[in-house]
Amino acid sequence: MGALFALIAGVVFGCGLLLSGMADPLKVKGFLDLLGPWNPTLALVMGGALAVGLVGFRLAAGRRTAWSGEPMQLPPPGPVDGRLALGGVIFGVGWGIAGYCPGPAIVAAGSGSMAALAFVAAMVAGMLLHDRVFAAPRRPAPTALAPQADV
């Protein structure tokens, strides 16, 4: 059942990226180019996503299971450390250079874009390299909130 919900969420997300034009790296670069012809559409898409996310997280607060029946998985609270900050900077630089982040790149790769296919291949290679270099996870895995039995 969880796979069906994941598929539906992925299709909705991909359609949203296509409809908003966010699978086009030129739109993203137009937003990031503050000195050129600035394109604010990415800010509007992000604002819409933030509004939907806030409502979704509010509705999910306190739930132990998702609508699919799967346990809710939340990352453990923790400080922002140097590795997280450096990863965010590297992600942002890559996004600015390529105009892609993972979701839109996968959507664009599905359309046969060679640039997106190259980006996705490099992204997967980076993930595999990370797993080989940092074999032991430094942070605990997300914990599943299991229903508690009444005592």
Short mmCIF file of N, CA and C in Angstrom, two decimals:
data_model
loop_
_atom_site.label_atom_id
_atom_site.label_comp_id
_atom_site.label_asym_id
_atom_site.label_seq_id
_atom_site.Cartn_x
_atom_site.Cartn_y
_atom_site.Cartn_z
N MET A 1 0.82 -1.19 0.00
CA MET A 1 0.00 0.00 0.00
C MET A 1 0.86 1.26 0.00
N GLY A 2 1.99 1.21 0.74
CA GLY A 2 2.88 2.36 0.80
C GLY A 2 3.46 2.69 -0.56
N ALA A 3 3.75 1.67 -1.37
CA ALA A 3 4.30 1.91 -2.70
C ALA A 3 3.28 2.62 -3.59
N LEU A 4 2.01 2.29 -3.45
CA LEU A 4 0.97 2.96 -4.23
C LEU A 4 0.89 4.44 -3.86
N PHE A 5 0.93 4.74 -2.56
CA PHE A 5 0.90 6.13 -2.13
C PHE A 5 2.14 6.88 -2.62
N ALA A 6 3.30 6.22 -2.59
CA ALA A 6 4.53 6.84 -3.09
C ALA A 6 4.42 7.12 -4.59
N LEU A 7 3.87 6.19 -5.34
CA LEU A 7 3.69 6.39 -6.78
C LEU A 7 2.75 7.56 -7.05
N ILE A 8 1.65 7.61 -6.34
CA ILE A 8 0.69 8.72 -6.53
C ILE A 8 1.34 10.05 -6.19
N ALA A 9 2.06 10.10 -5.06
CA ALA A 9 2.73 11.34 -4.66
C ALA A 9 3.77 11.75 -5.71
N GLY A 10 4.52 10.79 -6.23
CA GLY A 10 5.52 11.08 -7.25
C GLY A 10 4.92 11.61 -8.54
N VAL A 11 3.80 11.02 -8.96
CA VAL A 11 3.13 11.48 -10.18
C VAL A 11 2.58 12.90 -9.98
N VAL A 12 1.97 13.15 -8.82
CA VAL A 12 1.45 14.50 -8.54
C VAL A 12 2.60 15.50 -8.51
N PHE A 13 3.70 15.15 -7.86
CA PHE A 13 4.86 16.03 -7.78
C PHE A 13 5.42 16.30 -9.18
N GLY A 14 5.60 15.25 -9.97
CA GLY A 14 6.12 15.42 -11.33
C GLY A 14 5.22 16.28 -12.19
N CYS A 15 3.91 16.06 -12.10
CA CYS A 15 2.96 16.89 -12.87
C CYS A 15 3.04 18.34 -12.43
N GLY A 16 3.17 18.56 -11.13
CA GLY A 16 3.31 19.92 -10.63
C GLY A 16 4.57 20.59 -11.15
N LEU A 17 5.68 19.84 -11.20
CA LEU A 17 6.91 20.40 -11.75
C LEU A 17 6.76 20.75 -13.22
N LEU A 18 6.11 19.87 -13.97
CA LEU A 18 5.92 20.13 -15.40
C LEU A 18 4.99 21.32 -15.63
N LEU A 19 3.86 21.36 -14.90
CA LEU A 19 2.90 22.45 -15.08
C LEU A 19 3.49 23.81 -14.68
N SER A 20 4.32 23.82 -13.65
CA SER A 20 4.90 25.08 -13.19
C SER A 20 6.12 25.49 -14.01
N GLY A 21 6.62 24.57 -14.84
CA GLY A 21 7.80 24.87 -15.64
C GLY A 21 9.10 24.68 -14.88
N MET A 22 9.05 24.12 -13.69
CA MET A 22 10.25 24.00 -12.86
C MET A 22 11.17 22.86 -13.29
N ALA A 23 10.76 22.06 -14.27
CA ALA A 23 11.66 21.05 -14.81
C ALA A 23 12.58 21.67 -15.87
N ASP A 24 12.37 22.95 -16.17
CA ASP A 24 13.19 23.68 -17.14
C ASP A 24 14.29 24.41 -16.40
N PRO A 25 15.56 24.02 -16.59
CA PRO A 25 16.64 24.65 -15.84
C PRO A 25 16.79 26.14 -16.14
N LEU A 26 16.32 26.60 -17.29
CA LEU A 26 16.43 28.02 -17.61
C LEU A 26 15.56 28.87 -16.68
N LYS A 27 14.41 28.33 -16.27
CA LYS A 27 13.56 29.06 -15.31
C LYS A 27 14.26 29.18 -13.96
N VAL A 28 14.89 28.10 -13.55
CA VAL A 28 15.59 28.12 -12.26
C VAL A 28 16.77 29.08 -12.33
N LYS A 29 17.55 29.01 -13.40
CA LYS A 29 18.68 29.92 -13.54
C LYS A 29 18.20 31.37 -13.63
N GLY A 30 17.04 31.60 -14.25
CA GLY A 30 16.47 32.94 -14.31
C GLY A 30 16.12 33.47 -12.94
N PHE A 31 15.74 32.59 -12.03
CA PHE A 31 15.44 33.01 -10.65
C PHE A 31 16.73 33.31 -9.90
N LEU A 32 17.75 32.49 -10.12
CA LEU A 32 19.01 32.65 -9.39
C LEU A 32 19.87 33.78 -9.93
N ASP A 33 19.59 34.26 -11.14
CA ASP A 33 20.37 35.33 -11.76
C ASP A 33 19.80 36.69 -11.33
N LEU A 34 20.30 37.19 -10.21
CA LEU A 34 19.78 38.44 -9.67
C LEU A 34 20.25 39.66 -10.46
N LEU A 35 21.33 39.52 -11.22
CA LEU A 35 21.86 40.66 -11.96
C LEU A 35 21.34 40.71 -13.40
N GLY A 36 20.71 39.64 -13.85
CA GLY A 36 20.18 39.58 -15.21
C GLY A 36 18.67 39.76 -15.19
N PRO A 37 18.01 39.25 -16.22
CA PRO A 37 16.53 39.34 -16.25
C PRO A 37 15.93 38.36 -15.25
N TRP A 38 15.63 38.84 -14.05
CA TRP A 38 15.19 37.99 -12.95
C TRP A 38 13.79 37.44 -13.21
N ASN A 39 13.60 36.14 -12.94
CA ASN A 39 12.33 35.46 -13.14
C ASN A 39 11.82 35.00 -11.76
N PRO A 40 10.77 35.61 -11.22
CA PRO A 40 10.31 35.29 -9.87
C PRO A 40 9.43 34.04 -9.76
N THR A 41 9.20 33.32 -10.84
CA THR A 41 8.23 32.22 -10.78
C THR A 41 8.63 31.12 -9.80
N LEU A 42 9.93 30.88 -9.62
CA LEU A 42 10.35 29.85 -8.67
C LEU A 42 9.94 30.24 -7.25
N ALA A 43 10.02 31.51 -6.93
CA ALA A 43 9.61 31.96 -5.59
C ALA A 43 8.12 31.70 -5.38
N LEU A 44 7.32 31.90 -6.41
CA LEU A 44 5.89 31.64 -6.29
C LEU A 44 5.61 30.16 -6.10
N VAL A 45 6.33 29.32 -6.84
CA VAL A 45 6.15 27.87 -6.70
C VAL A 45 6.59 27.42 -5.30
N MET A 46 7.73 27.95 -4.84
CA MET A 46 8.20 27.60 -3.49
C MET A 46 7.22 28.07 -2.43
N GLY A 47 6.67 29.26 -2.60
CA GLY A 47 5.70 29.76 -1.64
C GLY A 47 4.45 28.89 -1.60
N GLY A 48 3.98 28.46 -2.76
CA GLY A 48 2.83 27.56 -2.81
C GLY A 48 3.13 26.23 -2.14
N ALA A 49 4.32 25.70 -2.40
CA ALA A 49 4.72 24.42 -1.79
C ALA A 49 4.84 24.57 -0.28
N LEU A 50 5.38 25.70 0.17
CA LEU A 50 5.51 25.94 1.60
C LEU A 50 4.14 26.01 2.27
N ALA A 51 3.19 26.68 1.64
CA ALA A 51 1.84 26.78 2.20
C ALA A 51 1.19 25.40 2.32
N VAL A 52 1.30 24.60 1.27
CA VAL A 52 0.73 23.25 1.30
C VAL A 52 1.45 22.40 2.35
N GLY A 53 2.77 22.53 2.42
CA GLY A 53 3.54 21.77 3.40
C GLY A 53 3.18 22.13 4.83
N LEU A 54 2.99 23.41 5.10
CA LEU A 54 2.61 23.82 6.45
C LEU A 54 1.27 23.21 6.86
N VAL A 55 0.32 23.23 5.95
CA VAL A 55 -0.98 22.62 6.24
C VAL A 55 -0.82 21.12 6.45
N GLY A 56 -0.03 20.48 5.57
CA GLY A 56 0.18 19.03 5.69
C GLY A 56 0.84 18.64 6.99
N PHE A 57 1.88 19.38 7.40
CA PHE A 57 2.55 19.06 8.66
C PHE A 57 1.64 19.33 9.85
N ARG A 58 0.81 20.34 9.75
CA ARG A 58 -0.14 20.63 10.84
C ARG A 58 -1.15 19.49 10.98
N LEU A 59 -1.64 18.99 9.85
CA LEU A 59 -2.59 17.87 9.89
C LEU A 59 -1.92 16.58 10.38
N ALA A 60 -0.62 16.44 10.11
CA ALA A 60 0.10 15.22 10.49
C ALA A 60 0.57 15.25 11.94
N ALA A 61 0.57 16.41 12.55
CA ALA A 61 1.08 16.53 13.92
C ALA A 61 0.32 15.59 14.85
N GLY A 62 1.07 14.81 15.58
CA GLY A 62 0.46 13.90 16.55
C GLY A 62 0.01 12.57 15.98
N ARG A 63 0.01 12.43 14.66
CA ARG A 63 -0.40 11.14 14.07
C ARG A 63 0.73 10.13 14.22
N ARG A 64 0.37 8.91 14.42
CA ARG A 64 1.37 7.85 14.51
C ARG A 64 1.49 7.08 13.20
N THR A 65 0.46 7.14 12.37
CA THR A 65 0.51 6.46 11.08
C THR A 65 0.07 7.42 9.97
N ALA A 66 0.60 7.17 8.78
CA ALA A 66 0.21 7.95 7.61
C ALA A 66 -1.12 7.42 7.08
N TRP A 67 -1.69 8.11 6.11
CA TRP A 67 -2.95 7.66 5.53
C TRP A 67 -2.82 6.27 4.91
N SER A 68 -1.61 5.92 4.51
CA SER A 68 -1.39 4.61 3.90
C SER A 68 -1.34 3.50 4.95
N GLY A 69 -1.33 3.87 6.23
CA GLY A 69 -1.21 2.88 7.30
C GLY A 69 0.22 2.65 7.73
N GLU A 70 1.18 3.21 7.00
CA GLU A 70 2.59 3.07 7.35
C GLU A 70 2.88 3.92 8.58
N PRO A 71 3.87 3.51 9.40
CA PRO A 71 4.23 4.36 10.54
C PRO A 71 4.84 5.68 10.07
N MET A 72 4.55 6.76 10.78
CA MET A 72 5.15 8.06 10.47
C MET A 72 6.64 7.97 10.78
N GLN A 73 7.47 8.48 9.88
CA GLN A 73 8.91 8.47 10.09
C GLN A 73 9.41 9.90 10.09
N LEU A 74 9.90 10.34 11.22
CA LEU A 74 10.39 11.70 11.37
C LEU A 74 11.87 11.65 11.74
N PRO A 75 12.66 12.56 11.20
CA PRO A 75 14.07 12.56 11.58
C PRO A 75 14.22 13.01 13.03
N PRO A 76 15.23 12.51 13.69
CA PRO A 76 15.42 12.93 15.08
C PRO A 76 15.87 14.39 15.12
N PRO A 77 15.46 15.11 16.15
CA PRO A 77 15.92 16.50 16.26
C PRO A 77 17.42 16.53 16.50
N GLY A 78 18.06 17.54 15.98
CA GLY A 78 19.49 17.67 16.18
C GLY A 78 19.97 19.01 15.66
N PRO A 79 21.18 19.37 16.03
CA PRO A 79 21.71 20.66 15.62
C PRO A 79 22.13 20.64 14.14
N VAL A 80 22.22 21.83 13.59
CA VAL A 80 22.78 21.97 12.25
C VAL A 80 24.29 21.95 12.41
N ASP A 81 24.92 20.89 11.87
CA ASP A 81 26.36 20.77 12.03
C ASP A 81 27.07 21.20 10.74
N GLY A 82 28.37 21.16 10.77
CA GLY A 82 29.18 21.58 9.63
C GLY A 82 28.93 20.76 8.39
N ARG A 83 28.76 19.45 8.56
CA ARG A 83 28.51 18.58 7.39
C ARG A 83 27.20 18.94 6.71
N LEU A 84 26.16 19.21 7.51
CA LEU A 84 24.86 19.57 6.95
C LEU A 84 24.97 20.91 6.21
N ALA A 85 25.63 21.89 6.83
CA ALA A 85 25.78 23.20 6.19
C ALA A 85 26.61 23.10 4.91
N LEU A 86 27.70 22.35 4.94
CA LEU A 86 28.53 22.18 3.74
C LEU A 86 27.75 21.47 2.65
N GLY A 87 26.98 20.46 3.02
CA GLY A 87 26.15 19.76 2.03
C GLY A 87 25.14 20.69 1.39
N GLY A 88 24.54 21.58 2.18
CA GLY A 88 23.59 22.56 1.65
C GLY A 88 24.26 23.52 0.68
N VAL A 89 25.47 23.94 1.00
CA VAL A 89 26.21 24.84 0.10
C VAL A 89 26.54 24.13 -1.21
N ILE A 90 27.04 22.91 -1.12
CA ILE A 90 27.37 22.15 -2.34
C ILE A 90 26.11 21.92 -3.18
N PHE A 91 25.00 21.58 -2.54
CA PHE A 91 23.73 21.40 -3.24
C PHE A 91 23.35 22.69 -3.97
N GLY A 92 23.43 23.81 -3.28
CA GLY A 92 23.06 25.10 -3.87
C GLY A 92 23.95 25.48 -5.04
N VAL A 93 25.23 25.26 -4.91
CA VAL A 93 26.15 25.58 -6.01
C VAL A 93 25.84 24.69 -7.22
N GLY A 94 25.64 23.42 -6.98
CA GLY A 94 25.29 22.50 -8.08
C GLY A 94 23.98 22.89 -8.73
N TRP A 95 23.01 23.29 -7.94
CA TRP A 95 21.71 23.72 -8.45
C TRP A 95 21.88 24.97 -9.32
N GLY A 96 22.70 25.90 -8.83
CA GLY A 96 22.93 27.12 -9.60
C GLY A 96 23.66 26.89 -10.90
N ILE A 97 24.61 25.96 -10.90
CA ILE A 97 25.37 25.67 -12.11
C ILE A 97 24.52 24.93 -13.13
N ALA A 98 23.84 23.87 -12.68
CA ALA A 98 23.10 23.01 -13.60
C ALA A 98 21.67 23.48 -13.84
N GLY A 99 21.09 24.16 -12.86
CA GLY A 99 19.69 24.55 -12.97
C GLY A 99 18.74 23.42 -12.59
N TYR A 100 19.30 22.34 -12.09
CA TYR A 100 18.50 21.18 -11.68
C TYR A 100 18.73 20.88 -10.22
N CYS A 101 17.69 20.44 -9.53
CA CYS A 101 17.84 19.75 -8.26
C CYS A 101 17.22 18.36 -8.51
N PRO A 102 17.34 17.43 -7.58
CA PRO A 102 16.99 16.04 -7.89
C PRO A 102 15.60 15.81 -8.48
N GLY A 103 14.55 16.35 -7.90
CA GLY A 103 13.20 16.10 -8.40
C GLY A 103 13.00 16.54 -9.85
N PRO A 104 13.25 17.82 -10.14
CA PRO A 104 13.09 18.27 -11.53
C PRO A 104 14.03 17.56 -12.50
N ALA A 105 15.23 17.18 -12.04
CA ALA A 105 16.15 16.48 -12.93
C ALA A 105 15.58 15.12 -13.34
N ILE A 106 14.98 14.42 -12.41
CA ILE A 106 14.40 13.10 -12.73
C ILE A 106 13.22 13.27 -13.67
N VAL A 107 12.40 14.30 -13.44
CA VAL A 107 11.27 14.56 -14.34
C VAL A 107 11.78 14.88 -15.74
N ALA A 108 12.79 15.77 -15.84
CA ALA A 108 13.34 16.14 -17.14
C ALA A 108 14.04 14.96 -17.81
N ALA A 109 14.70 14.11 -17.02
CA ALA A 109 15.35 12.92 -17.59
C ALA A 109 14.31 11.99 -18.21
N GLY A 110 13.14 11.94 -17.58
CA GLY A 110 12.06 11.11 -18.13
C GLY A 110 11.59 11.58 -19.49
N SER A 111 11.83 12.87 -19.79
CA SER A 111 11.45 13.39 -21.11
C SER A 111 12.54 13.17 -22.14
N GLY A 112 13.68 12.62 -21.71
CA GLY A 112 14.77 12.32 -22.64
C GLY A 112 15.81 13.41 -22.74
N SER A 113 15.77 14.41 -21.88
CA SER A 113 16.77 15.48 -21.91
C SER A 113 18.15 14.90 -21.58
N MET A 114 19.09 15.06 -22.50
CA MET A 114 20.43 14.51 -22.29
C MET A 114 21.13 15.20 -21.11
N ALA A 115 20.93 16.52 -20.97
CA ALA A 115 21.54 17.24 -19.84
C ALA A 115 21.00 16.70 -18.52
N ALA A 116 19.69 16.45 -18.46
CA ALA A 116 19.09 15.93 -17.24
C ALA A 116 19.56 14.50 -16.99
N LEU A 117 19.68 13.70 -18.03
CA LEU A 117 20.18 12.33 -17.87
C LEU A 117 21.61 12.34 -17.32
N ALA A 118 22.45 13.26 -17.83
CA ALA A 118 23.82 13.37 -17.33
C ALA A 118 23.82 13.81 -15.87
N PHE A 119 22.94 14.76 -15.52
CA PHE A 119 22.84 15.23 -14.15
C PHE A 119 22.43 14.08 -13.23
N VAL A 120 21.41 13.33 -13.62
CA VAL A 120 20.93 12.22 -12.78
C VAL A 120 22.02 11.16 -12.63
N ALA A 121 22.74 10.86 -13.71
CA ALA A 121 23.84 9.89 -13.62
C ALA A 121 24.91 10.37 -12.64
N ALA A 122 25.26 11.66 -12.72
CA ALA A 122 26.26 12.22 -11.79
C ALA A 122 25.73 12.21 -10.36
N MET A 123 24.44 12.49 -10.20
CA MET A 123 23.83 12.50 -8.87
C MET A 123 23.88 11.10 -8.26
N VAL A 124 23.53 10.09 -9.03
CA VAL A 124 23.56 8.71 -8.53
C VAL A 124 25.00 8.30 -8.21
N ALA A 125 25.94 8.69 -9.07
CA ALA A 125 27.35 8.37 -8.80
C ALA A 125 27.80 9.03 -7.50
N GLY A 126 27.38 10.26 -7.27
CA GLY A 126 27.73 10.93 -6.02
C GLY A 126 27.13 10.25 -4.81
N MET A 127 25.90 9.76 -4.94
CA MET A 127 25.27 9.03 -3.83
C MET A 127 26.01 7.73 -3.53
N LEU A 128 26.38 7.02 -4.58
CA LEU A 128 27.11 5.77 -4.39
C LEU A 128 28.48 6.02 -3.78
N LEU A 129 29.16 7.08 -4.25
CA LEU A 129 30.46 7.43 -3.69
C LEU A 129 30.32 7.80 -2.21
N HIS A 130 29.30 8.55 -1.88
CA HIS A 130 29.06 8.90 -0.48
C HIS A 130 28.90 7.65 0.37
N ASP A 131 28.10 6.69 -0.13
CA ASP A 131 27.86 5.47 0.64
C ASP A 131 29.14 4.67 0.84
N ARG A 132 30.05 4.74 -0.12
CA ARG A 132 31.32 4.00 0.02
C ARG A 132 32.28 4.73 0.97
N VAL A 133 32.31 6.04 0.89
CA VAL A 133 33.23 6.82 1.73
C VAL A 133 32.74 6.88 3.17
N PHE A 134 31.45 7.11 3.33
CA PHE A 134 30.87 7.24 4.67
C PHE A 134 29.99 6.03 4.94
N ALA A 135 30.60 4.84 4.99
CA ALA A 135 29.84 3.59 5.14
C ALA A 135 29.03 3.57 6.43
N ALA A 136 29.60 4.06 7.52
CA ALA A 136 28.88 4.07 8.80
C ALA A 136 28.12 5.38 8.91
N PRO A 137 26.79 5.32 9.06
CA PRO A 137 26.03 6.56 9.17
C PRO A 137 26.43 7.32 10.44
N ARG A 138 26.55 8.65 10.31
CA ARG A 138 26.93 9.48 11.45
C ARG A 138 25.72 9.93 12.24
N ARG A 139 24.56 9.90 11.60
CA ARG A 139 23.32 10.29 12.29
C ARG A 139 22.43 9.07 12.39
N PRO A 140 21.65 9.00 13.44
CA PRO A 140 20.72 7.86 13.53
C PRO A 140 19.67 7.95 12.43
N ALA A 141 19.25 6.78 11.98
CA ALA A 141 18.21 6.71 10.94
C ALA A 141 16.91 7.26 11.50
N PRO A 142 16.03 7.75 10.61
CA PRO A 142 14.72 8.22 11.10
C PRO A 142 14.02 7.12 11.89
N THR A 143 13.36 7.52 12.95
CA THR A 143 12.68 6.55 13.78
C THR A 143 11.21 6.48 13.40
N ALA A 144 10.69 5.28 13.41
CA ALA A 144 9.27 5.09 13.14
C ALA A 144 8.53 5.25 14.46
N LEU A 145 7.48 6.01 14.42
CA LEU A 145 6.66 6.17 15.62
C LEU A 145 5.64 5.04 15.64
N ALA A 146 5.91 4.05 16.45
CA ALA A 146 5.01 2.91 16.52
C ALA A 146 3.87 3.23 17.49
N PRO A 147 2.68 2.72 17.19
CA PRO A 147 1.57 2.94 18.13
C PRO A 147 1.91 2.38 19.50
N GLN A 148 1.59 3.12 20.53
CA GLN A 148 1.87 2.66 21.88
C GLN A 148 0.65 1.95 22.45
N ALA A 149 0.91 0.86 23.12
CA ALA A 149 -0.17 0.10 23.73
C ALA A 149 -0.61 0.79 25.01
N ASP A 150 -1.89 0.79 25.24
CA ASP A 150 -2.41 1.33 26.50
C ASP A 150 -2.07 0.37 27.62
N VAL A 151 -1.56 0.93 28.72
CA VAL A 151 -1.16 0.09 29.84
C VAL A 151 -2.16 0.19 30.94
#
